[in-house]
Amino acid sequence: MILKPAFLGAVAWILLFICVSAPRAQYAGAGFSDGVSYYEHGDYENAIGPLKRAVDENPRLVDAYIYLASAYLGAEQFDQTIQTAREGLKVAPKHLRLLLLKAEGYYRSDYRKAIPVYREIATILERNLDRQKDGLHLERIRAYLGHLYHRRANESYGLGQINKAVQDYEQARQYSPDSLNIHNNLAYILLQEERWGEAVELLEETATLFPGAERTLFMKGQAHRGAGELDEMVEAYQQLYQADPENLNYAVIYGQSLMAANQARRGNLFMQKLIDRHPREKRLYEVLKKMNEQRYDFGARRNVLKLQRQAFPQDRAVAEDLARTHLLIQEYPEARQIYDSLATATLDPEYAIQAARTWLYDENYAIAAEVYQKMTDQWPDDADLLAEAAVVFEEAGDTERAQKLYRRAYNFAGEPLTVVKLIELLLQDKKNEEAFAYLEELEESGYSGIGKFYELKYRSGEMEEDERAEKAEQAVVEMLRLYENEQQEARELSAGTFNSGHAGMPPVLQIRRDLDRLEHYIDDWYAYLRLSFSSEECLQILENVISEYSSSPKLYLFRGQTAIDYGDPDRGMQSLEEAVRLGAQEAGVHLALGNAYAQLGKVQAAILSYERALTLDNEYKEVYHRLIRISRENELLDELCNRWLARYSNNNDNNILKEHLIEALHKADRTEEANRIIRNG
């Protein structure tokens, strides 16, 4: 923050200085004497007339100019003050009192013009051995100049003229080296502009001039940090803390600086000592937790929370935070104990659910099912709990119980995803008629595409061919839209979980599972399409769908695979390239694209696609086979072997790579190298 200079308040001093210092001119006439008399009694308005007559009567009388300019100054007629002083300076150039009056007139009307006049006065005084003349001292004039440069620097800064502000602050420092505000204001600007080297140099000097100045020490630490001088930063903040050890803000800054300087052990010990001294100061715990969180040291964060819970045993937020941290570092029993105690104390089902979920992280579904059974008995109308319990029973293999819970959950909340899961279980248990009865429940929901797909899969015999094609198009478009929405929600949840430092939901309850389910439906749809329609019909359906939904890499992948099977590798290649451009990164996509390139004789492009597939899945056997075959057919086996040998040297645990490397070496007649790999095991 820029601090403003204090107001000079110089008029009274100037008038007093003139009154005391000006000699009484002899033989000046009655006008001059009358004017001086009015002036000395503070009647500046009435002094002006007689003094003007005195100047007119005797234009060489310097004292008349001095008193007249002073009277104008007292009467706040600053333009007349300046003009009179100018006229007097023509008679007596370099006259200090006249220069002072001219400078003060400018100060009151346009202070910037006062600066060169005060500098002229300072130059005159500097020539005197004792730095003063006629009672006017150099130190006072320099103080004025420091004030004026300080004021101009502040205005320049406010107008965004940073370089000019810096120059004026430098001048202000020269004239007022004992003004801490000026030094600090200049340092503040240098820090804002990230001119770290200049800031460090200035603040080192300022700290020497003003030892213990707290704002200076704080900015000195900032400057050293910006310059990457972390040890010096710590030293500055240590001095700041030592200047006022009872100031917790300074203590926290020092502790944080230790962490920032990678002195985590010292930082933790220092903050823990602070906590020992101030156990009821909540912010100390929060700061230390944040410090450890920023270093991704969640074990240390847990330890701080344990101390905080001891200090605030009734604070549920602290208990919840500790439980979440236990989950994050996979200390599930400890988290469970906390949630169980909170559930007992509050009878809040949310705590009971959190405790039950701790079993799911360990995939201990049998015990989890027992716990969820008790909860559904205790809270039988909680639809979310019922649906979650159904997932747990499904994972535990109790599909009958899962079906009952899904039905109850749907009856309470009408959530369409619950119906989808129920339909899946019913079809799995061959309860087709009961499953079909629920399809209508999906009609007006976001899951209507899945409902249409089930109708196609199980009731297509009741449809005309045109109706089947139309319903196939509608089904996949609706499923793709649902997938896109779910994917966006998953990204937002993932980002929120990462930023919060929480463990997130157990994998079995994560939205990723629903995305996988949808992806499986879309793949099943394509399998149905290939079984139910000719390649030509499939291509037409895919063209229609892409015209309506052109942003899905899946559709281009399907079209590419279909075109290749139809005998149109060029069209297949273009579709697969578009799939990759839209973000398809599955190894199978690059394999298919490589196959298309190979059919078109684009050998290097095919090899590159196959290698990309291996980058995504380095145990993909079919890709290894394709690479060996295309390399052998095009006399590129030696290049392939050399690439794989280099890869194997950095990844000799990959047995699939090893197996195919040995095969390639044998086929390249590099038997000794193959045998060496076999011998080395």
XYZ file of C-alpha atoms in Angstrom:
681
model
C 0.000 0.000 0.000
C 1.317 3.466 -0.942
C 1.456 5.855 2.034
C 0.838 9.552 1.347
C 3.299 12.272 2.502
C 2.302 14.539 5.343
C 1.028 18.103 4.529
C 3.788 20.683 4.601
C 1.876 23.462 6.350
C 4.595 25.942 5.410
C 2.704 29.244 5.008
C 2.801 30.161 8.688
C 6.507 29.340 8.849
C 7.273 31.389 5.716
C 5.387 34.411 7.009
C 7.067 34.164 10.404
C 10.474 33.692 8.755
C 9.967 36.810 6.612
C 8.693 38.829 9.579
C 11.648 37.887 11.781
C 14.382 37.829 9.149
C 13.601 40.722 6.821
C 15.582 43.855 7.699
C 13.623 47.070 8.148
C 14.518 49.244 5.156
C 15.531 52.741 6.104
C 14.280 55.790 4.236
C 11.697 53.650 2.422
C 8.858 56.053 2.925
C 5.547 56.027 4.794
C 3.908 53.510 2.424
C 6.482 50.890 3.243
C 6.237 51.519 7.016
C 2.433 51.374 6.956
C 2.485 48.151 4.914
C 4.971 46.504 7.298
C 2.846 47.522 10.265
C -0.278 45.937 8.749
C 1.767 42.864 7.832
C 3.175 42.383 11.323
C -0.324 42.549 12.771
C -1.487 39.832 10.367
C -3.652 42.203 8.309
C -2.339 41.033 4.935
C -5.152 42.463 2.817
C -4.561 46.015 4.071
C -0.786 45.566 3.874
C -0.904 44.992 0.111
C -1.876 48.541 -0.959
C 0.849 50.477 0.930
C 3.490 47.918 -0.033
C 2.562 48.158 -3.728
C 2.986 51.948 -3.482
C 6.370 51.422 -1.833
C 7.469 49.207 -4.744
C 6.200 51.751 -7.268
C 7.937 54.595 -5.434
C 11.205 52.709 -5.066
C 11.432 49.809 -7.544
C 14.969 48.962 -6.305
C 13.793 48.378 -2.731
C 14.172 44.608 -2.264
C 12.528 44.560 1.168
C 9.360 46.015 -0.343
C 9.147 43.106 -2.770
C 9.713 40.652 0.076
C 6.954 42.098 2.259
C 4.543 42.525 -0.648
C 5.025 38.930 -1.861
C 4.619 37.761 1.742
C 1.393 39.752 2.098
C 0.025 38.197 -1.094
C 0.967 34.760 0.270
C -0.813 35.470 3.556
C -3.869 36.669 1.625
C -3.748 33.465 -0.464
C -3.250 35.371 -3.707
C -0.654 32.928 -4.994
C -0.333 34.135 -8.592
C 0.460 37.637 -7.267
C 2.935 36.090 -4.817
C 4.800 34.444 -7.709
C 4.693 37.542 -9.906
C 5.967 39.866 -7.136
C 8.789 37.451 -6.255
C 9.780 37.319 -9.935
C 9.886 41.129 -10.131
C 12.006 41.260 -6.996
C 14.399 38.626 -8.352
C 15.048 40.866 -11.339
C 16.338 43.436 -8.860
C 18.124 40.905 -6.611
C 18.825 37.656 -8.473
C 19.325 34.536 -6.302
C 17.822 36.305 -3.285
C 16.904 33.465 -0.913
C 13.787 34.989 0.612
C 12.373 35.922 -2.779
C 13.165 32.459 -4.132
C 11.455 30.958 -1.101
C 8.337 33.070 -1.659
C 8.274 32.154 -5.347
C 8.584 28.476 -4.459
C 5.826 28.699 -1.866
C 3.516 30.460 -4.308
C 4.035 27.669 -6.793
C 3.528 25.098 -4.091
C 0.094 26.568 -3.351
C -0.960 26.804 -7.018
C 0.994 24.173 -8.989
C 3.366 22.335 -6.696
C 5.309 20.688 -9.564
C 6.705 24.108 -10.559
C 7.951 24.609 -7.004
C 10.447 21.729 -7.325
C 13.077 23.450 -9.528
C 12.859 26.601 -7.378
C 13.478 24.669 -4.157
C 16.339 22.860 -5.899
C 17.854 26.253 -6.758
C 17.582 27.285 -3.099
C 19.204 24.036 -2.008
C 22.082 24.572 -4.443
C 22.733 28.047 -2.997
C 22.718 26.740 0.576
C 24.985 23.820 -0.309
C 27.690 26.329 -1.270
C 27.787 27.676 2.274
C 30.075 25.858 4.633
C 27.507 25.755 7.454
C 24.648 24.789 5.063
C 22.517 27.798 6.026
C 22.140 31.427 5.178
C 20.087 34.218 6.700
C 18.420 31.716 9.032
C 17.345 29.391 6.197
C 18.719 25.831 6.678
C 19.484 23.335 3.940
C 17.915 20.445 5.872
C 14.532 22.132 5.841
C 14.657 22.782 2.112
C 15.739 19.221 1.412
C 12.793 18.029 3.502
C 10.502 20.153 1.328
C 11.989 18.635 -1.799
C 11.597 15.140 -0.416
C 7.951 15.872 0.284
C 7.337 17.281 -3.195
C 8.978 14.364 -5.016
C 7.064 11.968 -2.766
C 3.800 13.663 -3.654
C 4.570 13.648 -7.381
C 5.598 9.984 -7.222
C 2.272 9.064 -5.623
C 0.354 10.888 -8.341
C 2.386 9.211 -11.106
C 1.734 5.825 -9.566
C -1.984 6.564 -9.382
C -1.949 7.414 -13.104
C -0.136 4.187 -13.949
C 3.122 5.997 -14.843
C 5.266 3.436 -13.052
C 8.723 4.373 -14.350
C 8.159 8.052 -13.570
C 6.923 7.143 -10.098
C 10.064 5.084 -9.482
C 12.277 7.985 -10.621
C 10.464 10.428 -8.319
C 10.685 8.065 -5.358
C 14.418 7.760 -5.954
C 14.668 11.559 -5.851
C 12.523 11.663 -2.716
C 14.874 9.151 -1.066
C 17.868 11.367 -1.844
C 16.281 14.398 -0.207
C 14.502 12.593 2.663
C 16.634 9.551 3.485
C 15.129 9.411 6.970
C 11.548 8.923 5.655
C 10.636 5.251 6.041
C 7.413 5.780 4.084
C 9.318 6.848 0.981
C 11.603 3.807 1.071
C 8.681 1.452 1.646
C 6.516 3.003 -1.053
C 9.273 2.608 -3.623
C 9.827 -0.979 -2.505
C 6.106 -1.684 -2.829
C 6.108 -0.555 -6.474
C 9.208 -2.583 -7.306
C 7.546 -5.660 -5.798
C 4.352 -5.032 -7.753
C 6.404 -4.807 -10.939
C 8.365 -7.960 -9.997
C 11.656 -6.076 -10.224
C 13.041 -8.424 -7.632
C 16.739 -7.509 -7.836
C 16.092 -3.794 -7.418
C 13.640 -4.481 -4.603
C 16.138 -6.668 -2.746
C 18.877 -4.017 -2.998
C 16.541 -1.241 -1.820
C 15.076 -3.222 1.073
C 18.471 -4.398 2.302
C 19.507 -0.754 2.505
C 16.201 0.263 4.114
C 16.436 -2.511 6.719
C 19.888 -1.232 7.643
C 18.634 2.354 7.976
C 15.522 1.321 9.927
C 16.326 -1.864 11.861
C 13.224 -3.654 13.078
C 10.844 -1.828 10.703
C 8.170 -4.477 10.334
C 6.682 -3.511 6.972
C 10.187 -3.297 5.537
C 11.072 -6.769 6.801
C 7.858 -8.177 5.394
C 8.548 -6.742 1.942
C 12.178 -7.816 2.180
C 11.000 -11.399 2.570
C 8.719 -10.993 -0.443
C 11.563 -9.613 -2.544
C 13.932 -12.453 -1.678
C 11.226 -14.997 -2.430
C 10.549 -13.399 -5.811
C 14.277 -13.461 -6.538
C 14.411 -17.153 -5.642
C 16.610 -16.464 -2.593
C 14.743 -18.688 -0.180
C 17.283 -18.747 2.651
C 17.371 -14.951 2.676
C 13.558 -14.921 2.625
C 13.478 -17.112 5.730
C 16.007 -14.845 7.459
C 13.895 -11.755 6.747
C 10.715 -13.348 8.061
C 12.568 -14.661 11.089
C 13.662 -11.098 11.862
C 10.058 -9.975 11.408
C 8.847 -12.612 13.852
C 11.610 -11.813 16.365
C 10.683 -8.125 16.227
C 7.294 -9.009 17.749
C 7.157 -12.654 18.935
C 3.611 -12.264 20.262
C 2.275 -11.300 16.853
C 0.766 -14.529 15.527
C 0.496 -13.128 12.016
C 4.263 -12.743 11.894
C 4.735 -16.170 13.435
C 2.553 -17.751 10.748
C 4.414 -15.922 7.985
C 7.717 -17.220 9.344
C 6.373 -20.777 9.566
C 5.064 -20.623 6.004
C 8.409 -19.298 4.783
C 10.168 -22.344 6.244
C 7.831 -24.605 4.293
C 8.313 -22.576 1.124
C 12.089 -22.927 1.535
C 11.759 -26.720 1.697
C 12.551 -26.727 5.389
C 9.484 -28.793 6.167
C 10.829 -30.313 9.363
C 11.693 -26.909 10.854
C 8.396 -25.474 9.641
C 6.342 -28.251 11.196
C 8.235 -28.081 14.482
C 7.863 -24.311 14.639
C 4.126 -24.404 13.943
C 3.617 -27.241 16.426
C 5.397 -25.201 19.110
C 3.066 -22.325 18.312
C 0.115 -24.672 18.695
C 1.512 -25.899 22.025
C 1.677 -22.273 23.192
C -1.716 -21.334 21.746
C -3.775 -24.560 21.662
C -7.081 -22.679 21.332
C -5.951 -20.643 18.317
C -7.818 -22.374 15.495
C -6.089 -20.607 12.633
C -2.732 -22.135 13.605
C -4.123 -25.600 12.909
C -5.654 -24.410 9.657
C -2.382 -22.890 8.480
C -0.359 -25.995 9.327
C -2.930 -28.230 7.618
C -2.773 -26.078 4.513
C 1.012 -26.080 4.526
C 1.117 -29.875 4.611
C -1.658 -30.150 2.044
C 0.299 -27.983 -0.387
C 3.204 -30.407 -0.005
C 0.828 -33.362 -0.508
C 1.914 -34.640 2.900
C -1.470 -35.891 4.039
C 0.059 -38.007 6.781
C 1.338 -34.825 8.415
C -2.045 -33.207 7.784
C -3.708 -36.092 9.622
C -1.390 -35.544 12.606
C -2.354 -31.875 12.790
C -6.027 -32.814 12.695
C -5.517 -35.235 15.552
C -4.077 -32.409 17.648
C -6.932 -30.150 16.591
C -9.506 -32.765 17.542
C -7.918 -33.107 20.982
C -8.167 -29.331 21.429
C -11.734 -29.143 20.059
C -13.353 -32.529 20.775
C -16.884 -31.224 20.141
C -16.104 -29.706 16.764
C -17.771 -32.003 14.223
C -16.159 -30.244 11.251
C -12.723 -31.157 12.597
C -13.795 -34.766 13.127
C -15.177 -34.956 9.580
C -11.988 -33.488 8.144
C -9.889 -36.016 10.053
C -12.060 -38.881 8.816
C -11.768 -37.693 5.203
C -7.999 -37.442 5.573
C -7.846 -40.992 6.946
C -9.730 -42.101 3.834
C -7.339 -40.233 1.583
C -4.341 -42.090 2.998
C -6.308 -45.379 3.021
C -6.648 -45.652 6.796
C -10.151 -47.038 6.520
C -10.644 -48.453 10.056
C -9.671 -45.088 11.586
C -12.098 -43.242 9.317
C -14.824 -45.772 10.109
C -14.351 -45.307 13.849
C -14.829 -41.547 13.571
C -17.910 -41.804 11.363
C -19.426 -44.447 13.668
C -18.947 -42.200 16.695
C -20.504 -39.247 14.845
C -23.434 -41.413 13.738
C -24.008 -42.565 17.325
C -23.808 -39.023 18.684
C -26.057 -37.392 16.086
C -28.274 -40.207 14.704
C -27.538 -38.662 11.308
C -27.820 -41.310 8.554
C -25.162 -39.519 6.469
C -22.487 -40.401 9.035
C -23.674 -44.009 9.117
C -23.474 -44.148 5.307
C -19.954 -42.731 5.359
C -18.936 -45.373 7.887
C -20.453 -48.117 5.715
C -18.628 -46.866 2.625
C -15.282 -47.449 4.291
C -15.853 -51.182 3.694
C -16.311 -50.495 -0.020
C -12.867 -48.963 -0.457
C -11.461 -52.349 0.591
C -13.993 -54.108 -1.682
C -15.207 -56.025 1.363
C -18.718 -56.332 -0.038
C -19.907 -59.142 2.227
C -19.427 -57.127 5.416
C -20.611 -53.978 3.652
C -23.853 -55.733 2.689
C -24.526 -56.630 6.346
C -23.952 -53.015 7.377
C -26.179 -51.661 4.598
C -28.896 -54.148 5.549
C -29.011 -52.668 9.053
C -29.126 -49.148 7.669
C -31.965 -49.872 5.246
C -33.895 -51.377 8.166
C -33.261 -48.233 10.207
C -34.003 -45.758 7.383
C -36.364 -47.679 5.070
C -37.634 -44.597 3.184
C -34.279 -43.124 2.138
C -34.262 -43.630 -1.652
C -30.591 -42.747 -2.106
C -29.581 -45.172 0.630
C -31.755 -47.905 -0.882
C -30.216 -47.434 -4.340
C -26.696 -47.433 -2.899
C -27.414 -50.539 -0.847
C -28.710 -52.244 -3.998
C -25.337 -51.632 -5.694
C -23.560 -53.156 -2.707
C -25.768 -56.268 -2.687
C -25.273 -56.599 -6.447
C -21.495 -56.532 -5.963
C -21.844 -59.043 -3.137
C -23.671 -61.387 -5.532
C -27.104 -61.154 -3.894
C -29.068 -60.125 -6.983
C -32.477 -60.944 -5.473
C -31.914 -58.559 -2.603
C -30.479 -55.962 -5.010
C -33.599 -56.161 -7.205
C -35.886 -55.586 -4.225
C -33.877 -52.565 -3.121
C -33.817 -51.097 -6.639
C -37.622 -51.447 -6.814
C -38.108 -49.722 -3.463
C -35.657 -46.946 -4.370
C -37.441 -46.344 -7.676
C -40.861 -46.311 -6.033
C -39.685 -43.557 -3.679
C -37.655 -41.382 -6.059
C -38.437 -42.410 -9.653
C -34.766 -42.172 -10.648
C -34.407 -43.607 -14.202
C -30.857 -44.895 -13.655
C -32.247 -47.086 -10.900
C -34.655 -48.599 -13.450
C -31.780 -49.263 -15.872
C -29.882 -51.151 -13.192
C -33.017 -53.078 -12.241
C -33.716 -54.026 -15.880
C -30.143 -55.302 -16.232
C -30.524 -57.579 -13.203
C -33.928 -58.820 -14.283
C -32.632 -59.708 -17.762
C -29.586 -61.325 -16.208
C -31.921 -63.550 -14.162
C -34.054 -64.272 -17.273
C -37.015 -62.265 -15.938
C -37.587 -60.710 -19.347
C -41.299 -59.930 -19.062
C -40.841 -58.140 -15.764
C -37.873 -56.231 -17.241
C -39.883 -55.202 -20.326
C -42.616 -53.840 -18.086
C -40.165 -51.177 -16.886
C -39.120 -50.006 -20.345
C -41.972 -47.504 -20.483
C -40.537 -45.871 -17.354
C -37.540 -44.757 -19.450
C -39.573 -43.187 -22.262
C -39.555 -39.566 -21.062
C -36.215 -39.686 -19.250
C -32.629 -39.010 -20.248
C -32.195 -42.783 -20.449
C -34.762 -43.224 -23.213
C -31.999 -44.265 -25.631
C -31.280 -47.327 -23.488
C -34.973 -48.162 -23.493
C -35.072 -47.955 -27.295
C -31.977 -50.135 -27.523
C -33.615 -52.817 -25.345
C -36.669 -52.755 -27.602
C -34.401 -53.255 -30.627
C -32.433 -56.018 -28.976
C -35.393 -58.015 -27.664
C -38.392 -56.962 -29.768
C -36.994 -56.159 -33.202
C -38.951 -59.079 -34.659
C -42.124 -57.067 -34.117
C -40.798 -54.101 -36.161
C -40.581 -53.272 -39.848
C -37.060 -52.815 -41.236
C -37.457 -49.040 -41.684
C -38.747 -48.758 -38.127
C -35.764 -50.731 -36.844
C -33.281 -48.459 -38.655
C -35.016 -45.315 -37.383
C -35.145 -46.587 -33.817
C -31.459 -47.614 -34.025
C -30.531 -44.075 -35.037
C -32.650 -42.544 -32.277
C -31.273 -44.923 -29.647
C -27.594 -44.210 -30.257
C -28.035 -40.436 -30.560
C -29.858 -40.333 -27.220
C -27.256 -42.584 -25.580
C -24.421 -40.440 -26.911
C -26.043 -37.273 -25.574
C -26.495 -38.912 -22.205
C -22.865 -40.074 -22.272
C -21.645 -36.551 -23.034
C -23.663 -35.093 -20.135
C -22.468 -37.775 -17.735
C -18.882 -37.266 -18.876
C -19.077 -33.541 -18.150
C -20.508 -34.235 -14.703
C -17.719 -36.757 -14.062
C -15.077 -34.194 -15.022
C -16.561 -31.593 -12.676
C -16.768 -34.080 -9.816
C -13.226 -35.239 -10.454
C -11.895 -31.677 -10.461
C -13.807 -30.883 -7.275
C -12.481 -33.980 -5.539
C -8.895 -33.240 -6.598
C -9.077 -29.608 -5.489
C -10.672 -30.527 -2.163
C -8.008 -33.068 -1.260
C -10.687 -35.661 -0.452
C -10.652 -39.341 -1.301
C -13.817 -39.254 -3.380
C -16.441 -41.979 -3.537
C -15.516 -45.675 -3.448
C -14.911 -46.909 -7.023
C -18.096 -49.010 -7.023
C -20.184 -45.850 -6.429
C -18.340 -43.487 -8.729
C -19.991 -41.969 -11.779
C -17.193 -43.574 -13.808
C -19.094 -46.833 -13.387
C -22.156 -45.287 -15.008
C -19.999 -43.991 -17.851
C -18.569 -47.460 -18.382
C -22.116 -48.824 -18.416
C -23.162 -46.314 -21.085
C -20.061 -47.017 -23.153
C -20.873 -50.715 -22.984
C -24.418 -49.998 -24.239
C -23.036 -47.969 -27.170
C -20.625 -50.772 -28.085
C -23.479 -53.283 -27.781
C -25.551 -51.092 -30.081
C -22.832 -51.289 -32.752
C -22.580 -55.072 -32.325
C -26.362 -55.280 -32.769
C -26.120 -53.075 -35.862
C -23.538 -55.354 -37.489
C -25.619 -58.454 -36.742
C -28.941 -56.993 -37.859
C -28.052 -54.970 -40.966
C -25.835 -55.376 -44.014
C -22.561 -53.411 -44.201
C -24.153 -51.044 -46.684
C -27.155 -50.492 -44.410
C -24.837 -50.020 -41.410
C -22.884 -47.368 -43.281
C -26.088 -45.529 -44.181
C -27.344 -45.615 -40.587
C -23.966 -44.344 -39.355
C -23.967 -41.564 -41.959
C -27.415 -40.474 -40.782
C -26.363 -40.490 -37.145
C -23.124 -38.589 -37.815
C -25.054 -35.909 -39.688
C -27.058 -35.340 -36.500
C -24.312 -35.983 -33.943
C -20.933 -35.199 -35.487
C -18.850 -34.752 -32.345
C -18.594 -38.390 -31.261
C -15.306 -40.175 -32.011
C -17.154 -43.477 -31.401
C -19.342 -42.989 -34.452
C -16.352 -42.331 -36.707
C -14.648 -45.401 -35.263
C -17.725 -47.507 -36.030
C -17.970 -46.071 -39.546
C -14.262 -46.645 -40.139
C -14.426 -50.280 -39.031
C -17.543 -50.875 -41.115
C -16.035 -49.252 -44.221
C -12.894 -51.388 -43.945
C -14.994 -54.542 -43.590
C -17.073 -53.373 -46.567
C -13.900 -53.182 -48.643
C -13.430 -49.413 -48.619
C -10.144 -48.861 -46.695
C -9.766 -45.278 -47.944
C -13.105 -44.264 -46.449
C -12.259 -46.284 -43.359
C -8.930 -44.487 -42.988
C -10.584 -41.043 -43.247
C -13.188 -41.973 -40.622
C -10.591 -43.370 -38.222
C -8.379 -40.291 -38.649
C -11.410 -38.160 -37.750
C -12.035 -40.346 -34.697
C -8.459 -39.704 -33.524
C -8.811 -35.977 -34.239
C -11.934 -35.877 -32.065
C -10.070 -37.459 -29.165
C -10.316 -41.234 -29.523
C -7.268 -42.601 -27.694
C -8.067 -46.296 -27.331
C -5.361 -48.636 -28.547
C -7.950 -50.396 -30.724
C -8.595 -47.213 -32.692
C -4.924 -46.892 -33.629
C -4.790 -50.588 -34.471
C -7.750 -50.208 -36.840
C -6.206 -47.087 -38.380
C -2.920 -48.931 -38.832
C -4.767 -51.732 -40.592
C -6.381 -49.214 -42.955
C -3.020 -47.633 -43.734
C -1.542 -51.099 -44.360
C -4.298 -51.975 -46.813
C -3.613 -48.725 -48.675
C 0.139 -49.388 -48.812
C 0.998 -46.530 -46.431
C 3.642 -48.525 -44.572
C 5.249 -45.827 -42.402
C 1.857 -44.409 -41.386
C 0.704 -47.923 -40.477
C 3.812 -48.567 -38.374
C 3.354 -45.234 -36.594
C -0.287 -46.048 -35.774
C 0.650 -49.499 -34.483
C 3.365 -47.993 -32.301
C 0.867 -45.479 -30.913
C -1.389 -48.380 -30.045
C 1.488 -49.980 -28.095
C 2.108 -46.694 -26.287
C -1.462 -46.906 -25.006
C -1.373 -50.655 -24.305
C 2.093 -52.201 -24.300
C 0.704 -55.733 -23.935
C -1.565 -55.684 -26.990
C -0.521 -58.949 -28.708
C -2.306 -58.355 -32.003
C -0.440 -55.099 -32.496
C 2.905 -56.852 -31.995
C 1.903 -59.433 -34.607
C 0.875 -56.715 -37.081
C 4.138 -54.841 -36.609
C 6.250 -57.937 -37.145
C 4.314 -58.860 -40.268
C 4.366 -55.428 -41.922
C 8.038 -54.926 -41.045
C 8.975 -58.321 -42.462
C 6.977 -57.736 -45.650
C 8.745 -54.406 -46.204
C 12.268 -55.429 -45.109
C 12.093 -53.221 -41.993
C 12.649 -55.939 -39.391
C 16.074 -54.642 -38.356
C 14.624 -51.208 -37.595
C 11.794 -52.822 -35.639
C 14.218 -54.987 -33.661
C 16.400 -51.991 -32.819
C 13.401 -50.002 -31.558
C 12.168 -52.879 -29.444
C 15.632 -53.653 -28.063
C 15.904 -50.046 -26.841
C 12.417 -50.273 -25.370
C 13.137 -53.613 -23.711
C 16.304 -52.253 -22.075
C 14.092 -49.784 -20.177
C 11.186 -52.173 -19.609
C 12.476 -55.734 -19.271
C 9.540 -56.705 -17.065
C 7.181 -56.652 -20.042
C 6.990 -60.331 -20.972
C 4.727 -59.690 -23.979
C 7.326 -57.330 -25.436
C 10.063 -59.842 -24.642
C 8.204 -62.691 -26.357
C 7.623 -60.742 -29.561
C 11.104 -59.206 -29.552
C 12.617 -62.706 -29.528
C 10.285 -63.692 -32.390
C 11.289 -60.596 -34.416
C 15.001 -61.193 -33.814
C 14.730 -64.789 -35.012
C 12.870 -63.688 -38.144
C 15.548 -61.061 -38.776
C 18.259 -63.768 -38.494
C 19.621 -62.117 -35.327
C 19.620 -65.394 -33.449
C 22.515 -64.609 -31.085
C 20.752 -61.530 -29.749
C 17.555 -63.516 -29.286
C 19.444 -66.242 -27.409
C 21.136 -63.659 -25.208
C 17.741 -62.333 -24.125
C 16.562 -65.882 -23.451
C 19.694 -66.679 -21.401
C 19.387 -63.487 -19.360
C 15.979 -64.613 -18.436
